[in-house]
Amino acid sequence: MKILLVPVLGSLATLFAVACSSDDAAQNPPVFGGEGAVVPKEQPLEPPASAPALYTGPCKGPAPASDTALFDDFEDGDNKPFKGFEREGWWWSASDTTAEATLLPAKGTFAAEKLPASDATKDNLFAAHFAASGQKEWGAVWGSSLAWTNGGIKCPFNGSAFDGVALRAKGKGPVRITFGLPETVGADGSGQCKERCYDDYGKVLFLTPEWQEFSVPWDKLQQEGWGAQARFDPARLIQVGFKVSVKDLPVDFWVDDIRFLPKPGAAPKAP
């Protein structure tokens, strides 16, 4: 009996061990790390897909950096920013389509306005005057296109030689100064944005009835967060604007002496 019992018991023990091992494997899959861990063969991550180029041809890379600091002092009284070397732009106005809303200047009629006698000097007679009321969808915006031009070629403006923008303004309430990039501006503004457009980089300026000086460094700009995301690049600007949302209407304000800020230690070039 003893001779026959040992192999039988041994067989049962072996079967029991195998069954337990199978149950444990099913209930406790291999873990990573620790003694007895099963490490699968490592595979490299797929390289990120490169974004399609926004421009090809002469606009594929940055245009030459501008060295003209003055953007506009409005003293020429026209509808264009100051004519910097190889720089082009046109002032414009836009608002939502709310019936009976008012916009000053009306679309397509921008012209610098003569300052009140109390604000004017012999060297400073004109400024930009903007006003809006009654808009109920998204609000109103005034701005200028911005481009580098040469021989019929037009590309985004390169403001990388500067540190930001400075200006004087007066009015009441918040106005957001904005800087449009190809990725944030729609095709109607010469941009490449396809959806959720015009969430431009910007900064809110809190105006008062007295003239104030504002400095807007590039590193203080941010998007509002509701639209297409893009990295800010001062070498690819296509618009400068002043935007007012519905909650901050009505609005009536003046802007003057817009200029690019030189980098620390750099001597600005005279216009």
PDB file of C-alpha atoms in Angstrom:
ATOM      1  CA  MET A   1       0.000   0.000   0.000  1.00  0.00           C
ATOM      2  CA  LYS A   2       2.766   2.414   0.852  1.00  0.00           C
ATOM      3  CA  ILE A   3       4.535   1.768  -2.425  1.00  0.00           C
ATOM      4  CA  LEU A   4       1.388   2.500  -4.474  1.00  0.00           C
ATOM      5  CA  LEU A   5       0.223   5.460  -2.359  1.00  0.00           C
ATOM      6  CA  VAL A   6       3.271   7.654  -2.815  1.00  0.00           C
ATOM      7  CA  PRO A   7       3.084   8.106  -6.611  1.00  0.00           C
ATOM      8  CA  VAL A   8      -0.687   8.633  -6.403  1.00  0.00           C
ATOM      9  CA  LEU A   9      -0.296  11.315  -3.790  1.00  0.00           C
ATOM     10  CA  GLY A  10       2.535  12.792  -5.804  1.00  0.00           C
ATOM     11  CA  SER A  11       0.375  12.893  -8.892  1.00  0.00           C
ATOM     12  CA  LEU A  12      -2.476  14.545  -7.014  1.00  0.00           C
ATOM     13  CA  ALA A  13      -0.095  17.094  -5.595  1.00  0.00           C
ATOM     14  CA  THR A  14       1.258  17.817  -9.025  1.00  0.00           C
ATOM     15  CA  LEU A  15      -2.238  18.242 -10.489  1.00  0.00           C
ATOM     16  CA  PHE A  16      -3.265  20.492  -7.621  1.00  0.00           C
ATOM     17  CA  ALA A  17      -0.175  22.663  -8.091  1.00  0.00           C
ATOM     18  CA  VAL A  18      -0.834  22.994 -11.805  1.00  0.00           C
ATOM     19  CA  ALA A  19      -4.494  23.912 -11.226  1.00  0.00           C
ATOM     20  CA  CYS A  20      -3.542  26.530  -8.631  1.00  0.00           C
ATOM     21  CA  SER A  21      -0.923  27.972 -10.923  1.00  0.00           C
ATOM     22  CA  SER A  22      -3.491  28.272 -13.728  1.00  0.00           C
ATOM     23  CA  ASP A  23      -6.047  29.933 -11.441  1.00  0.00           C
ATOM     24  CA  ASP A  24      -3.440  32.365 -10.057  1.00  0.00           C
ATOM     25  CA  ALA A  25      -2.334  33.323 -13.561  1.00  0.00           C
ATOM     26  CA  ALA A  26      -5.889  34.012 -14.625  1.00  0.00           C
ATOM     27  CA  GLN A  27      -6.683  36.058 -11.523  1.00  0.00           C
ATOM     28  CA  ASN A  28      -3.318  37.779 -11.145  1.00  0.00           C
ATOM     29  CA  PRO A  29      -1.868  38.848 -14.501  1.00  0.00           C
ATOM     30  CA  PRO A  30       1.852  39.649 -14.657  1.00  0.00           C
ATOM     31  CA  VAL A  31       2.825  42.965 -13.111  1.00  0.00           C
ATOM     32  CA  PHE A  32       5.580  45.368 -14.147  1.00  0.00           C
ATOM     33  CA  GLY A  33       8.446  45.618 -11.681  1.00  0.00           C
ATOM     34  CA  GLY A  34       9.416  43.445  -8.740  1.00  0.00           C
ATOM     35  CA  GLU A  35      10.644  39.865  -8.656  1.00  0.00           C
ATOM     36  CA  GLY A  36       9.336  37.715 -11.463  1.00  0.00           C
ATOM     37  CA  ALA A  37       7.898  40.630 -13.419  1.00  0.00           C
ATOM     38  CA  VAL A  38       7.153  40.107 -17.096  1.00  0.00           C
ATOM     39  CA  VAL A  39       8.366  43.047 -19.180  1.00  0.00           C
ATOM     40  CA  PRO A  40       7.057  43.213 -22.756  1.00  0.00           C
ATOM     41  CA  LYS A  41       9.341  44.243 -25.566  1.00  0.00           C
ATOM     42  CA  GLU A  42       9.657  48.038 -25.537  1.00  0.00           C
ATOM     43  CA  GLN A  43       8.613  49.951 -28.636  1.00  0.00           C
ATOM     44  CA  PRO A  44       9.626  53.574 -29.421  1.00  0.00           C
ATOM     45  CA  LEU A  45       6.857  56.193 -29.455  1.00  0.00           C
ATOM     46  CA  GLU A  46       5.526  57.232 -32.819  1.00  0.00           C
ATOM     47  CA  PRO A  47       7.065  60.563 -33.896  1.00  0.00           C
ATOM     48  CA  PRO A  48       4.549  63.445 -33.661  1.00  0.00           C
ATOM     49  CA  ALA A  49       2.934  64.378 -36.935  1.00  0.00           C
ATOM     50  CA  SER A  50       4.370  67.635 -38.211  1.00  0.00           C
ATOM     51  CA  ALA A  51       1.899  70.478 -38.677  1.00  0.00           C
ATOM     52  CA  PRO A  52       1.322  71.496 -42.292  1.00  0.00           C
ATOM     53  CA  ALA A  53       3.140  74.643 -43.327  1.00  0.00           C
ATOM     54  CA  LEU A  54       0.968  77.754 -43.162  1.00  0.00           C
ATOM     55  CA  TYR A  55       2.826  79.386 -46.022  1.00  0.00           C
ATOM     56  CA  THR A  56       4.967  78.259 -48.907  1.00  0.00           C
ATOM     57  CA  GLY A  57       7.189  80.190 -51.282  1.00  0.00           C
ATOM     58  CA  PRO A  58       8.588  83.559 -50.190  1.00  0.00           C
ATOM     59  CA  CYS A  59       6.469  83.658 -46.983  1.00  0.00           C
ATOM     60  CA  LYS A  60       7.582  80.236 -45.733  1.00  0.00           C
ATOM     61  CA  GLY A  61      10.163  81.800 -43.408  1.00  0.00           C
ATOM     62  CA  PRO A  62      10.059  85.046 -41.412  1.00  0.00           C
ATOM     63  CA  ALA A  63      10.196  88.314 -43.308  1.00  0.00           C
ATOM     64  CA  PRO A  64      13.075  90.701 -42.547  1.00  0.00           C
ATOM     65  CA  ALA A  65      12.670  92.195 -39.075  1.00  0.00           C
ATOM     66  CA  SER A  66      11.267  95.721 -39.084  1.00  0.00           C
ATOM     67  CA  ASP A  67      13.297  98.551 -37.545  1.00  0.00           C
ATOM     68  CA  THR A  68      10.628 101.290 -37.742  1.00  0.00           C
ATOM     69  CA  ALA A  69       9.402 101.939 -34.198  1.00  0.00           C
ATOM     70  CA  LEU A  70       6.463 104.260 -34.941  1.00  0.00           C
ATOM     71  CA  PHE A  71       3.268 102.408 -35.844  1.00  0.00           C
ATOM     72  CA  ASP A  72       0.935 105.409 -36.093  1.00  0.00           C
ATOM     73  CA  ASP A  73       0.628 108.877 -34.556  1.00  0.00           C
ATOM     74  CA  PHE A  74      -2.330 109.686 -36.864  1.00  0.00           C
ATOM     75  CA  GLU A  75      -0.875 113.094 -37.780  1.00  0.00           C
ATOM     76  CA  ASP A  76      -1.213 112.415 -41.516  1.00  0.00           C
ATOM     77  CA  GLY A  77      -4.994 112.127 -41.017  1.00  0.00           C
ATOM     78  CA  ASP A  78      -5.414 109.161 -43.382  1.00  0.00           C
ATOM     79  CA  ASN A  79      -6.621 105.551 -43.047  1.00  0.00           C
ATOM     80  CA  LYS A  80      -3.201 103.881 -43.018  1.00  0.00           C
ATOM     81  CA  PRO A  81      -0.588 103.381 -40.301  1.00  0.00           C
ATOM     82  CA  PHE A  82       2.693 105.281 -40.579  1.00  0.00           C
ATOM     83  CA  LYS A  83       4.540 104.074 -43.709  1.00  0.00           C
ATOM     84  CA  GLY A  84       7.483 102.141 -42.324  1.00  0.00           C
ATOM     85  CA  PHE A  85      10.053 100.608 -44.662  1.00  0.00           C
ATOM     86  CA  GLU A  86       8.501  97.601 -46.472  1.00  0.00           C
ATOM     87  CA  ARG A  87       5.499  97.758 -44.120  1.00  0.00           C
ATOM     88  CA  GLU A  88       1.855  98.046 -45.136  1.00  0.00           C
ATOM     89  CA  GLY A  89      -1.464  98.258 -43.313  1.00  0.00           C
ATOM     90  CA  TRP A  90      -4.986  99.701 -43.437  1.00  0.00           C
ATOM     91  CA  TRP A  91      -7.213 100.758 -40.556  1.00  0.00           C
ATOM     92  CA  TRP A  92     -10.665  99.137 -40.390  1.00  0.00           C
ATOM     93  CA  SER A  93     -13.748  98.793 -38.151  1.00  0.00           C
ATOM     94  CA  ALA A  94     -16.014  95.782 -37.566  1.00  0.00           C
ATOM     95  CA  SER A  95     -18.852  94.703 -35.301  1.00  0.00           C
ATOM     96  CA  ASP A  96     -21.565  92.094 -35.021  1.00  0.00           C
ATOM     97  CA  THR A  97     -24.769  92.480 -37.008  1.00  0.00           C
ATOM     98  CA  THR A  98     -27.128  93.545 -34.233  1.00  0.00           C
ATOM     99  CA  ALA A  99     -29.895  95.700 -35.725  1.00  0.00           C
ATOM    100  CA  GLU A 100     -29.697  99.410 -34.857  1.00  0.00           C
ATOM    101  CA  ALA A 101     -26.217  99.069 -33.269  1.00  0.00           C
ATOM    102  CA  THR A 102     -23.849 101.975 -33.918  1.00  0.00           C
ATOM    103  CA  LEU A 103     -20.167 101.915 -34.841  1.00  0.00           C
ATOM    104  CA  LEU A 104     -17.736 104.837 -35.172  1.00  0.00           C
ATOM    105  CA  PRO A 105     -16.023 105.031 -37.592  1.00  0.00           C
ATOM    106  CA  ALA A 106     -18.435 103.029 -39.735  1.00  0.00           C
ATOM    107  CA  LYS A 107     -17.002 100.138 -41.757  1.00  0.00           C
ATOM    108  CA  GLY A 108     -14.784 101.391 -44.557  1.00  0.00           C
ATOM    109  CA  THR A 109     -14.746 105.015 -43.407  1.00  0.00           C
ATOM    110  CA  PHE A 110     -11.787 105.208 -41.004  1.00  0.00           C
ATOM    111  CA  ALA A 111      -9.993 108.547 -40.804  1.00  0.00           C
ATOM    112  CA  ALA A 112      -7.976 110.063 -37.988  1.00  0.00           C
ATOM    113  CA  GLU A 113     -10.027 112.613 -36.055  1.00  0.00           C
ATOM    114  CA  LYS A 114      -8.949 116.049 -34.941  1.00  0.00           C
ATOM    115  CA  LEU A 115      -8.346 116.216 -31.198  1.00  0.00           C
ATOM    116  CA  PRO A 116     -10.406 118.548 -29.003  1.00  0.00           C
ATOM    117  CA  ALA A 117      -8.624 121.875 -28.471  1.00  0.00           C
ATOM    118  CA  SER A 118      -7.979 120.983 -24.823  1.00  0.00           C
ATOM    119  CA  ASP A 119      -5.977 117.886 -25.879  1.00  0.00           C
ATOM    120  CA  ALA A 120      -4.241 119.160 -29.010  1.00  0.00           C
ATOM    121  CA  THR A 121      -0.803 120.734 -29.417  1.00  0.00           C
ATOM    122  CA  LYS A 122       0.913 122.112 -32.509  1.00  0.00           C
ATOM    123  CA  ASP A 123       2.722 118.776 -32.907  1.00  0.00           C
ATOM    124  CA  ASN A 124      -0.210 116.571 -31.926  1.00  0.00           C
ATOM    125  CA  LEU A 125      -3.463 117.429 -33.698  1.00  0.00           C
ATOM    126  CA  PHE A 126      -4.981 114.034 -34.574  1.00  0.00           C
ATOM    127  CA  ALA A 127      -5.794 110.685 -32.949  1.00  0.00           C
ATOM    128  CA  ALA A 128      -8.003 107.645 -33.543  1.00  0.00           C
ATOM    129  CA  HIS A 129     -11.514 107.945 -32.093  1.00  0.00           C
ATOM    130  CA  PHE A 130     -13.564 104.761 -31.651  1.00  0.00           C
ATOM    131  CA  ALA A 131     -17.111 104.289 -30.312  1.00  0.00           C
ATOM    132  CA  ALA A 132     -19.778 101.575 -30.340  1.00  0.00           C
ATOM    133  CA  SER A 133     -23.112 100.784 -28.718  1.00  0.00           C
ATOM    134  CA  GLY A 134     -25.986  98.329 -29.038  1.00  0.00           C
ATOM    135  CA  GLN A 135     -24.054  95.235 -30.190  1.00  0.00           C
ATOM    136  CA  LYS A 136     -25.462  92.075 -28.551  1.00  0.00           C
ATOM    137  CA  GLU A 137     -23.629  89.139 -30.192  1.00  0.00           C
ATOM    138  CA  TRP A 138     -19.851  89.536 -29.729  1.00  0.00           C
ATOM    139  CA  GLY A 139     -19.180  93.288 -29.723  1.00  0.00           C
ATOM    140  CA  ALA A 140     -16.956  95.550 -31.805  1.00  0.00           C
ATOM    141  CA  VAL A 141     -13.324  95.777 -32.905  1.00  0.00           C
ATOM    142  CA  TRP A 142     -11.149  98.373 -34.606  1.00  0.00           C
ATOM    143  CA  GLY A 143      -7.761  97.578 -36.024  1.00  0.00           C
ATOM    144  CA  SER A 144      -5.165  97.638 -38.746  1.00  0.00           C
ATOM    145  CA  SER A 145      -3.834  94.975 -41.038  1.00  0.00           C
ATOM    146  CA  LEU A 146      -0.080  94.497 -40.836  1.00  0.00           C
ATOM    147  CA  ALA A 147       2.216  93.075 -43.479  1.00  0.00           C
ATOM    148  CA  TRP A 148       5.735  93.096 -44.885  1.00  0.00           C
ATOM    149  CA  THR A 149       5.671  93.915 -48.596  1.00  0.00           C
ATOM    150  CA  ASN A 150       8.321  93.884 -51.291  1.00  0.00           C
ATOM    151  CA  GLY A 151       7.937  93.716 -55.063  1.00  0.00           C
ATOM    152  CA  GLY A 152       4.299  92.661 -54.890  1.00  0.00           C
ATOM    153  CA  ILE A 153       4.974  89.966 -52.266  1.00  0.00           C
ATOM    154  CA  LYS A 154       3.039  90.314 -48.987  1.00  0.00           C
ATOM    155  CA  CYS A 155       3.937  88.286 -45.876  1.00  0.00           C
ATOM    156  CA  PRO A 156       3.301  88.475 -42.108  1.00  0.00           C
ATOM    157  CA  PHE A 157       5.028  91.400 -40.429  1.00  0.00           C
ATOM    158  CA  ASN A 158       8.159  90.646 -38.398  1.00  0.00           C
ATOM    159  CA  GLY A 159       8.155  92.573 -35.107  1.00  0.00           C
ATOM    160  CA  SER A 160      10.731  90.350 -33.388  1.00  0.00           C
ATOM    161  CA  ALA A 161      13.271  93.201 -33.139  1.00  0.00           C
ATOM    162  CA  PHE A 162      10.918  94.863 -30.641  1.00  0.00           C
ATOM    163  CA  ASP A 163       9.795  93.992 -27.115  1.00  0.00           C
ATOM    164  CA  GLY A 164       6.130  94.956 -27.404  1.00  0.00           C
ATOM    165  CA  VAL A 165       3.940  97.994 -28.051  1.00  0.00           C
ATOM    166  CA  ALA A 166       3.321 101.292 -26.249  1.00  0.00           C
ATOM    167  CA  LEU A 167       0.474 103.780 -26.774  1.00  0.00           C
ATOM    168  CA  ARG A 168      -1.578 106.552 -25.204  1.00  0.00           C
ATOM    169  CA  ALA A 169      -5.314 106.187 -24.696  1.00  0.00           C
ATOM    170  CA  LYS A 170      -8.282 107.649 -22.846  1.00  0.00           C
ATOM    171  CA  GLY A 171     -11.932 106.679 -22.433  1.00  0.00           C
ATOM    172  CA  LYS A 172     -13.859 104.607 -19.940  1.00  0.00           C
ATOM    173  CA  GLY A 173     -13.776 100.914 -19.107  1.00  0.00           C
ATOM    174  CA  PRO A 174     -11.789  97.945 -20.460  1.00  0.00           C
ATOM    175  CA  VAL A 175     -10.520  97.673 -24.031  1.00  0.00           C
ATOM    176  CA  ARG A 176      -8.495  94.660 -25.184  1.00  0.00           C
ATOM    177  CA  ILE A 177      -5.541  95.311 -27.484  1.00  0.00           C
ATOM    178  CA  THR A 178      -5.017  92.276 -29.727  1.00  0.00           C
ATOM    179  CA  PHE A 179      -2.355  90.911 -32.069  1.00  0.00           C
ATOM    180  CA  GLY A 180      -3.503  88.555 -34.817  1.00  0.00           C
ATOM    181  CA  LEU A 181      -1.431  85.624 -36.092  1.00  0.00           C
ATOM    182  CA  PRO A 182      -2.046  83.529 -39.228  1.00  0.00           C
ATOM    183  CA  GLU A 183      -3.311  80.671 -37.009  1.00  0.00           C
ATOM    184  CA  THR A 184      -5.895  82.818 -35.184  1.00  0.00           C
ATOM    185  CA  VAL A 185      -7.189  85.110 -37.950  1.00  0.00           C
ATOM    186  CA  GLY A 186      -9.737  83.863 -40.494  1.00  0.00           C
ATOM    187  CA  ALA A 187      -9.467  84.069 -44.262  1.00  0.00           C
ATOM    188  CA  ASP A 188     -11.504  87.296 -44.271  1.00  0.00           C
ATOM    189  CA  GLY A 189      -8.579  88.891 -42.422  1.00  0.00           C
ATOM    190  CA  SER A 190      -5.854  87.267 -44.591  1.00  0.00           C
ATOM    191  CA  GLY A 191      -5.231  84.527 -41.999  1.00  0.00           C
ATOM    192  CA  GLN A 192      -5.208  80.730 -42.170  1.00  0.00           C
ATOM    193  CA  CYS A 193      -7.601  79.898 -39.302  1.00  0.00           C
ATOM    194  CA  LYS A 194     -10.453  77.513 -40.258  1.00  0.00           C
ATOM    195  CA  GLU A 195     -12.578  77.340 -37.079  1.00  0.00           C
ATOM    196  CA  ARG A 196     -12.917  79.084 -33.694  1.00  0.00           C
ATOM    197  CA  CYS A 197     -11.047  82.046 -35.159  1.00  0.00           C
ATOM    198  CA  TYR A 198     -10.083  85.441 -33.708  1.00  0.00           C
ATOM    199  CA  ASP A 199      -9.012  84.265 -30.257  1.00  0.00           C
ATOM    200  CA  ASP A 200      -6.011  86.542 -30.725  1.00  0.00           C
ATOM    201  CA  TYR A 201      -3.267  87.215 -28.227  1.00  0.00           C
ATOM    202  CA  GLY A 202      -3.949  90.366 -26.250  1.00  0.00           C
ATOM    203  CA  LYS A 203      -4.036  92.341 -23.037  1.00  0.00           C
ATOM    204  CA  VAL A 204      -6.835  94.330 -21.383  1.00  0.00           C
ATOM    205  CA  LEU A 205      -6.262  98.063 -20.972  1.00  0.00           C
ATOM    206  CA  PHE A 206      -8.338  99.798 -18.304  1.00  0.00           C
ATOM    207  CA  LEU A 207      -9.005 103.299 -19.596  1.00  0.00           C
ATOM    208  CA  THR A 208      -9.809 106.472 -17.683  1.00  0.00           C
ATOM    209  CA  PRO A 209     -11.184 109.846 -18.882  1.00  0.00           C
ATOM    210  CA  GLU A 210      -7.629 111.226 -18.751  1.00  0.00           C
ATOM    211  CA  TRP A 211      -4.882 110.274 -21.168  1.00  0.00           C
ATOM    212  CA  GLN A 212      -2.706 107.405 -19.930  1.00  0.00           C
ATOM    213  CA  GLU A 213       0.473 105.804 -21.245  1.00  0.00           C
ATOM    214  CA  PHE A 214       0.309 102.022 -21.677  1.00  0.00           C
ATOM    215  CA  SER A 215       3.142  99.547 -22.257  1.00  0.00           C
ATOM    216  CA  VAL A 216       2.249  96.110 -23.630  1.00  0.00           C
ATOM    217  CA  PRO A 217       5.246  93.723 -23.648  1.00  0.00           C
ATOM    218  CA  TRP A 218       5.026  90.598 -25.798  1.00  0.00           C
ATOM    219  CA  ASP A 219       5.448  88.356 -22.750  1.00  0.00           C
ATOM    220  CA  LYS A 220       2.296  89.786 -21.121  1.00  0.00           C
ATOM    221  CA  LEU A 221       0.007  88.725 -23.970  1.00  0.00           C
ATOM    222  CA  GLN A 222      -2.331  85.749 -23.811  1.00  0.00           C
ATOM    223  CA  GLN A 223      -5.251  84.216 -25.671  1.00  0.00           C
ATOM    224  CA  GLU A 224      -8.713  84.270 -24.086  1.00  0.00           C
ATOM    225  CA  GLY A 225      -8.900  80.476 -24.311  1.00  0.00           C
ATOM    226  CA  TRP A 226     -12.074  79.829 -26.328  1.00  0.00           C
ATOM    227  CA  GLY A 227     -10.592  79.559 -29.830  1.00  0.00           C
ATOM    228  CA  ALA A 228      -7.879  77.920 -31.911  1.00  0.00           C
ATOM    229  CA  GLN A 229      -4.639  77.750 -29.935  1.00  0.00           C
ATOM    230  CA  ALA A 230      -1.363  79.044 -31.333  1.00  0.00           C
ATOM    231  CA  ARG A 231       2.066  79.969 -30.013  1.00  0.00           C
ATOM    232  CA  PHE A 232       2.678  83.705 -30.019  1.00  0.00           C
ATOM    233  CA  ASP A 233       5.374  84.745 -32.463  1.00  0.00           C
ATOM    234  CA  PRO A 234       6.101  88.467 -32.967  1.00  0.00           C
ATOM    235  CA  ALA A 235       7.815  87.541 -36.231  1.00  0.00           C
ATOM    236  CA  ARG A 236       4.416  86.630 -37.791  1.00  0.00           C
ATOM    237  CA  LEU A 237       1.929  89.403 -37.017  1.00  0.00           C
ATOM    238  CA  ILE A 238      -0.905  90.183 -39.446  1.00  0.00           C
ATOM    239  CA  GLN A 239      -3.237  92.415 -37.381  1.00  0.00           C
ATOM    240  CA  VAL A 240      -3.324  94.867 -34.485  1.00  0.00           C
ATOM    241  CA  GLY A 241      -6.726  95.544 -32.956  1.00  0.00           C
ATOM    242  CA  PHE A 242      -8.772  97.072 -30.139  1.00  0.00           C
ATOM    243  CA  LYS A 243     -11.669  94.840 -29.121  1.00  0.00           C
ATOM    244  CA  VAL A 244     -14.617  95.511 -26.824  1.00  0.00           C
ATOM    245  CA  SER A 245     -16.998  92.726 -25.735  1.00  0.00           C
ATOM    246  CA  VAL A 246     -20.760  93.061 -25.341  1.00  0.00           C
ATOM    247  CA  LYS A 247     -20.627  93.333 -21.552  1.00  0.00           C
ATOM    248  CA  ASP A 248     -18.364  96.407 -21.795  1.00  0.00           C
ATOM    249  CA  LEU A 249     -20.536  98.363 -24.234  1.00  0.00           C
ATOM    250  CA  PRO A 250     -21.260 101.172 -24.883  1.00  0.00           C
ATOM    251  CA  VAL A 251     -17.722 102.440 -25.339  1.00  0.00           C
ATOM    252  CA  ASP A 252     -16.115 105.687 -26.507  1.00  0.00           C
ATOM    253  CA  PHE A 253     -12.320 106.014 -26.481  1.00  0.00           C
ATOM    254  CA  TRP A 254      -9.309 107.636 -28.136  1.00  0.00           C
ATOM    255  CA  VAL A 255      -5.939 106.093 -29.068  1.00  0.00           C
ATOM    256  CA  ASP A 256      -2.752 107.896 -30.088  1.00  0.00           C
ATOM    257  CA  ASP A 257       1.011 107.512 -30.552  1.00  0.00           C
ATOM    258  CA  ILE A 258       1.155 103.741 -31.078  1.00  0.00           C
ATOM    259  CA  ARG A 259       4.759 102.577 -31.316  1.00  0.00           C
ATOM    260  CA  PHE A 260       6.857  99.453 -30.941  1.00  0.00           C
ATOM    261  CA  LEU A 261       8.946  99.128 -27.776  1.00  0.00           C
ATOM    262  CA  PRO A 262      12.691  98.703 -28.352  1.00  0.00           C
ATOM    263  CA  LYS A 263      14.390  95.781 -26.685  1.00  0.00           C
ATOM    264  CA  PRO A 264      16.334  96.708 -23.525  1.00  0.00           C
ATOM    265  CA  GLY A 265      19.597  98.362 -24.474  1.00  0.00           C
ATOM    266  CA  ALA A 266      18.592  98.897 -28.103  1.00  0.00           C
ATOM    267  CA  ALA A 267      18.460 102.400 -29.552  1.00  0.00           C
ATOM    268  CA  PRO A 268      15.189 102.869 -31.484  1.00  0.00           C
ATOM    269  CA  LYS A 269      15.499 104.085 -35.040  1.00  0.00           C
ATOM    270  CA  ALA A 270      13.852 107.423 -35.766  1.00  0.00           C
ATOM    271  CA  PRO A 271      10.836 107.136 -38.091  1.00  0.00           C
TER     272      PRO A 271
END
